[in-house]
Amino acid sequence: MIDLYYWPTPNGWKVTIMLEECGLDYRVHEVDIGRGDQFTPRFLRISPNNRMPAIVDNSPLGGGAPLAIFESGAIVEYLADKTGRFLPMCGPARYKVLEWAYWQMANLGPMMGNANHFRNYAPKIVDDPTQLAYGTRRFVGEVDRLCGVMDAQLAAHQHLAGEDYSIADLLAWPWAMLLERLIDDSVWAKFPHLKRWVDEVGARPAVQAGRAVRREWVERQLTEDQEKARRELLFNQSNDSVRKARAEAATLAIK
Ligand SMILES: N[C@@H](CCC(=O)N[C@@H](CS)C(=O)NCC(=O)O)C(=O)O
């Protein structure tokens, strides 16, 4: 059994999609990042970067004590190695998949996250709109560039790392399918091969099941005050936000 520490966001869906694709048994634990669950010592013991998703595999690959892993890319790569699915075990094809998996982790996710921040959250926090122009242009421009990278690859290949569906696709899809919401629907006319792939991957039953896990948690309506507190918690962090809890976390066992 795998314990999944989760909140329904693109990085969380990568892991639920992989768990569904592999048919693994898992138990979902709520990490409400707007309420501050990511700062508790118990969670920091598993995920020292105070970010979800994270897992604890109680029957880890290779045996031994329960294994805690944080970072969605590392979790998905581990599950691929554990099950022998969606990532070749060796040889050039493995590195082609890893190339695109790491590309997603270092590029598409962070750039879309920052573009979303400048477009949708920062205007509610920063009073002077001229302060937002540079950041918005920088990150929305990077997202546009990255869409071009994916579109060219998907014009030549069925999937991101070649002809086969792999962890590269299921890591990139949860972000890519949000492009329309981040930019607008003109994005698909500009990147038709990307659109073809978003639709095909999105039609997979495991992708739909993974995307739906605990969807109701984010459908709860927050009051204006709760929204404000959530923004304060998420966008105002420093080392001091976790220093005390981290010290306590060091004294805890994984389970
Ligand atoms: N690179 C990390 C990013 C994880 C991440 O940013 N998670 C966000 C939600 S999508 C989070 O936990 N945020 C909590 C916070 O900002 O305190 C991964 O892919 O696992």
Coordinates of C-alpha atoms and ligand atoms in Angstrom, one line a residue:
M1 CA 0.0 0.0 0.0
I2 CA 1.2 3.5 -0.9
D3 CA 0.3 6.5 1.2
L4 CA -0.1 9.6 -1.0
Y5 CA 0.1 13.1 0.5
Y6 CA -1.9 15.2 -1.9
W7 CA -3.9 18.2 -2.9
P8 CA -5.7 18.4 -6.3
T9 CA -3.2 20.5 -8.4
P10 CA -1.2 19.7 -11.6
N11 CA 1.7 18.4 -9.6
G12 CA -0.6 16.2 -7.5
W13 CA -2.3 14.8 -10.6
K14 CA 0.9 13.6 -12.1
V15 CA 1.1 11.1 -9.2
T16 CA -2.6 10.1 -9.1
I17 CA -2.5 9.6 -12.9
M18 CA 0.6 7.3 -12.6
L19 CA -0.9 5.4 -9.7
E20 CA -4.1 4.9 -11.7
E21 CA -2.2 3.9 -14.9
C22 CA -0.2 1.3 -12.9
G23 CA -3.3 0.0 -11.0
L24 CA -1.5 0.4 -7.6
D25 CA -3.3 0.5 -4.3
Y26 CA -3.0 3.9 -2.6
R27 CA -4.5 5.8 0.3
V28 CA -5.0 9.5 -0.1
H29 CA -4.0 11.9 2.8
E30 CA -5.2 15.5 2.6
V31 CA -2.5 18.2 2.5
D32 CA -4.6 21.4 2.2
I33 CA -1.9 23.8 1.1
G34 CA -4.2 26.8 1.6
R35 CA -4.7 25.9 5.3
G36 CA -1.0 25.2 5.9
D37 CA -0.9 21.4 6.2
Q38 CA 2.5 21.5 4.3
F39 CA 4.2 23.1 7.3
T40 CA 3.4 20.5 9.9
P41 CA 6.4 18.6 11.3
R42 CA 4.8 15.2 10.3
F43 CA 4.5 16.3 6.7
L44 CA 8.0 17.9 6.6
R45 CA 9.5 14.6 7.8
I46 CA 8.2 13.2 4.5
S47 CA 8.6 16.2 2.3
P48 CA 11.3 18.6 3.6
N49 CA 10.6 21.2 0.8
N50 CA 7.1 21.8 2.3
R51 CA 5.5 21.0 -1.0
M52 CA 3.1 18.2 -2.0
P53 CA 2.9 15.6 -3.6
A54 CA 4.8 13.1 -1.5
I55 CA 4.4 9.3 -1.0
V56 CA 5.4 6.7 1.5
D57 CA 5.7 3.3 0.0
N58 CA 5.1 0.7 2.7
S59 CA 6.5 -2.1 0.5
P60 CA 9.3 -0.4 -1.3
L61 CA 11.1 -1.6 -4.3
G62 CA 14.1 -3.7 -3.0
G63 CA 12.4 -4.3 0.4
G64 CA 13.2 -2.7 3.7
A65 CA 11.6 0.1 5.7
P66 CA 8.9 2.3 4.4
L67 CA 10.3 4.7 1.8
A68 CA 9.3 8.4 1.7
I69 CA 9.7 10.3 -1.6
F70 CA 8.9 13.9 -2.5
E71 CA 9.1 15.7 -5.9
S72 CA 6.5 14.5 -8.4
G73 CA 9.1 13.6 -11.0
A74 CA 11.1 11.4 -8.6
I75 CA 7.9 9.8 -7.4
V76 CA 6.7 9.0 -10.9
E77 CA 10.1 7.7 -11.9
Y78 CA 10.2 5.5 -8.8
L79 CA 6.8 4.1 -9.6
A80 CA 7.8 3.4 -13.2
D81 CA 10.9 1.4 -11.9
K82 CA 8.8 -0.4 -9.4
T83 CA 6.1 -1.5 -11.9
G84 CA 8.2 -1.7 -15.1
R85 CA 5.6 0.6 -16.8
F86 CA 5.9 3.7 -18.9
L87 CA 9.7 4.0 -18.7
P88 CA 12.1 1.5 -20.4
M89 CA 14.4 -0.1 -17.8
C90 CA 17.6 0.7 -19.8
G91 CA 19.1 1.8 -23.1
P92 CA 18.7 4.9 -25.2
A93 CA 14.8 4.8 -25.0
R94 CA 15.0 5.2 -21.2
Y95 CA 17.1 8.4 -21.5
K96 CA 14.8 9.8 -24.2
V97 CA 11.9 9.5 -21.8
L98 CA 14.0 10.9 -18.9
E99 CA 15.1 13.8 -21.1
W100 CA 11.5 14.9 -21.6
A101 CA 10.5 14.1 -18.0
Y102 CA 13.2 16.4 -16.6
W103 CA 12.4 19.0 -19.3
Q104 CA 8.9 19.1 -17.8
M105 CA 10.0 19.3 -14.2
A106 CA 12.5 22.1 -14.9
N107 CA 10.6 24.1 -17.6
L108 CA 6.9 23.7 -18.3
G109 CA 5.8 23.3 -14.6
P110 CA 7.8 26.1 -13.1
M111 CA 7.2 28.6 -16.0
M112 CA 3.5 27.9 -16.1
G113 CA 3.4 28.2 -12.3
N114 CA 5.1 31.6 -12.4
A115 CA 3.0 32.8 -15.4
N116 CA -0.1 31.8 -13.5
H117 CA 1.2 33.7 -10.4
F118 CA 1.8 36.9 -12.3
R119 CA -1.4 36.7 -14.3
N120 CA -3.9 35.6 -11.7
Y121 CA -2.6 36.0 -8.2
A122 CA -0.1 38.9 -8.2
P123 CA -2.8 41.5 -9.4
K124 CA -4.7 40.7 -6.1
I125 CA -1.6 41.3 -4.0
V126 CA 0.4 44.1 -5.7
D127 CA -1.3 47.5 -5.9
D128 CA 0.9 49.0 -8.7
P129 CA 0.1 47.1 -12.0
T130 CA 3.3 48.4 -13.6
Q131 CA 5.3 46.2 -11.2
L132 CA 3.7 43.1 -12.8
A133 CA 4.4 43.9 -16.5
Y134 CA 8.0 42.5 -16.6
G135 CA 7.3 39.3 -14.7
T136 CA 4.1 38.6 -16.7
R137 CA 5.9 39.2 -20.1
R138 CA 8.9 37.1 -19.0
F139 CA 6.9 34.0 -17.9
V140 CA 4.1 34.1 -20.4
G141 CA 6.8 34.5 -23.1
E142 CA 8.6 31.4 -21.7
V143 CA 5.4 29.4 -21.7
D144 CA 4.8 30.4 -25.4
R145 CA 8.4 29.3 -26.2
L146 CA 7.9 25.9 -24.4
C147 CA 4.6 25.3 -26.3
G148 CA 6.6 25.7 -29.5
V149 CA 9.1 23.1 -28.3
M150 CA 6.3 20.6 -27.5
D151 CA 4.4 21.4 -30.7
A152 CA 7.5 20.7 -32.9
Q153 CA 8.2 17.5 -31.1
L154 CA 4.6 16.3 -31.3
A155 CA 4.5 17.2 -35.1
A156 CA 7.2 14.6 -35.6
H157 CA 6.1 12.1 -32.9
Q158 CA 3.0 10.6 -31.5
H159 CA 4.2 11.3 -27.9
L160 CA 6.7 13.5 -26.2
A161 CA 9.5 11.0 -26.0
G162 CA 8.8 9.3 -29.3
E163 CA 6.0 6.9 -30.4
D164 CA 5.1 5.3 -27.1
Y165 CA 3.1 6.8 -24.2
S166 CA 5.5 7.3 -21.2
I167 CA 6.0 9.1 -17.9
A168 CA 7.1 12.1 -20.0
D169 CA 3.5 12.4 -21.2
L170 CA 1.8 11.9 -17.9
L171 CA 4.1 14.4 -16.2
A172 CA 3.5 17.1 -18.8
W173 CA -0.2 16.7 -19.5
P174 CA -1.6 18.1 -16.2
W175 CA 0.2 21.4 -16.9
A176 CA -0.4 21.4 -20.7
M177 CA -4.1 20.9 -20.5
L178 CA -4.3 24.1 -18.4
L179 CA -2.8 26.2 -21.2
E180 CA -6.1 27.4 -22.5
R181 CA -7.1 28.6 -19.0
L182 CA -3.7 30.4 -18.6
I183 CA -3.4 32.0 -22.1
D184 CA -6.8 31.7 -23.9
D185 CA -8.3 29.4 -26.5
S186 CA -6.2 30.9 -29.3
V187 CA -3.3 28.8 -27.9
W188 CA -4.6 25.7 -29.7
A189 CA -4.8 27.3 -33.2
K190 CA -1.1 28.3 -32.7
F191 CA 0.0 24.8 -31.5
P192 CA -2.3 22.2 -33.2
H193 CA 0.0 19.2 -32.6
L194 CA 0.0 20.0 -28.9
K195 CA -3.8 20.2 -29.0
R196 CA -4.0 16.8 -30.7
W197 CA -1.8 15.3 -27.9
V198 CA -3.6 17.0 -25.1
D199 CA -6.9 15.5 -26.3
E200 CA -5.5 12.0 -26.9
V201 CA -3.7 11.8 -23.5
G202 CA -6.8 13.4 -21.8
A203 CA -9.0 10.6 -23.2
R204 CA -7.1 7.9 -21.3
P205 CA -9.3 6.5 -18.6
A206 CA -6.5 6.5 -16.0
V207 CA -5.7 10.1 -16.8
Q208 CA -9.4 11.0 -16.2
A209 CA -9.5 9.0 -13.0
G210 CA -6.2 10.6 -11.7
R211 CA -7.4 14.1 -12.6
A212 CA -10.7 13.5 -10.6
V213 CA -9.1 12.3 -7.3
R214 CA -10.6 14.4 -4.5
R215 CA -11.7 17.2 -7.0
E216 CA -14.4 18.2 -4.5
W217 CA -11.7 19.5 -2.1
V218 CA -10.9 22.4 -4.5
E219 CA -14.6 23.1 -5.3
R220 CA -15.2 24.3 -1.8
Q221 CA -16.1 28.0 -1.9
L222 CA -13.7 30.2 0.2
T223 CA -14.7 33.5 1.8
E224 CA -12.8 36.6 0.8
D225 CA -11.0 36.5 4.2
Q226 CA -10.1 32.8 3.7
E227 CA -8.8 33.6 0.2
K228 CA -6.6 36.4 1.6
A229 CA -5.2 34.1 4.4
R230 CA -4.5 31.5 1.7
R231 CA -2.5 33.9 -0.4
E232 CA -0.6 35.2 2.6
L233 CA 0.4 31.6 3.5
L234 CA 1.3 30.6 -0.1
F235 CA 3.1 33.7 -1.4
N236 CA 4.9 35.0 1.7
Q237 CA 7.3 32.2 2.6
S238 CA 10.8 32.3 3.8
N239 CA 13.2 30.0 5.8
D240 CA 11.5 31.2 8.9
S241 CA 8.2 29.7 7.8
V242 CA 9.5 26.2 8.4
R243 CA 12.5 26.5 10.7
K244 CA 10.8 25.5 13.9
A245 CA 8.7 22.7 12.3
R246 CA 11.7 21.4 10.5
A247 CA 13.7 21.0 13.7
E248 CA 10.7 19.0 15.2
A249 CA 10.4 17.0 12.0
A250 CA 14.0 15.7 12.4
T251 CA 13.0 14.0 15.6
L252 CA 10.1 12.0 14.0
A253 CA 9.9 8.6 12.4
I254 CA 8.5 8.3 8.8
K255 CA 5.4 6.5 10.1
Ligands
LIG1 N1 8.6 20.4 -8.0 C1 7.6 20.1 -7.1 C2 6.6 21.2 -7.0 C3 5.5 20.9 -6.0 C4 4.7 22.1 -5.7 O1 5.0 23.2 -6.0 N2 3.6 21.8 -5.0 C5 2.7 22.9 -4.6 C6 1.3 22.7 -5.1 S1 1.2 22.4 -6.9 C7 2.7 23.0 -3.1 O2 2.7 22.1 -2.4 N3 2.6 24.3 -2.6 C8 2.6 24.5 -1.2 C9 3.3 25.8 -0.8 O3 3.5 26.6 -1.7 O4 3.5 26.0 0.3 C10 6.9 18.8 -7.6 O5 6.8 18.6 -8.8 O6 6.6 17.9 -6.7

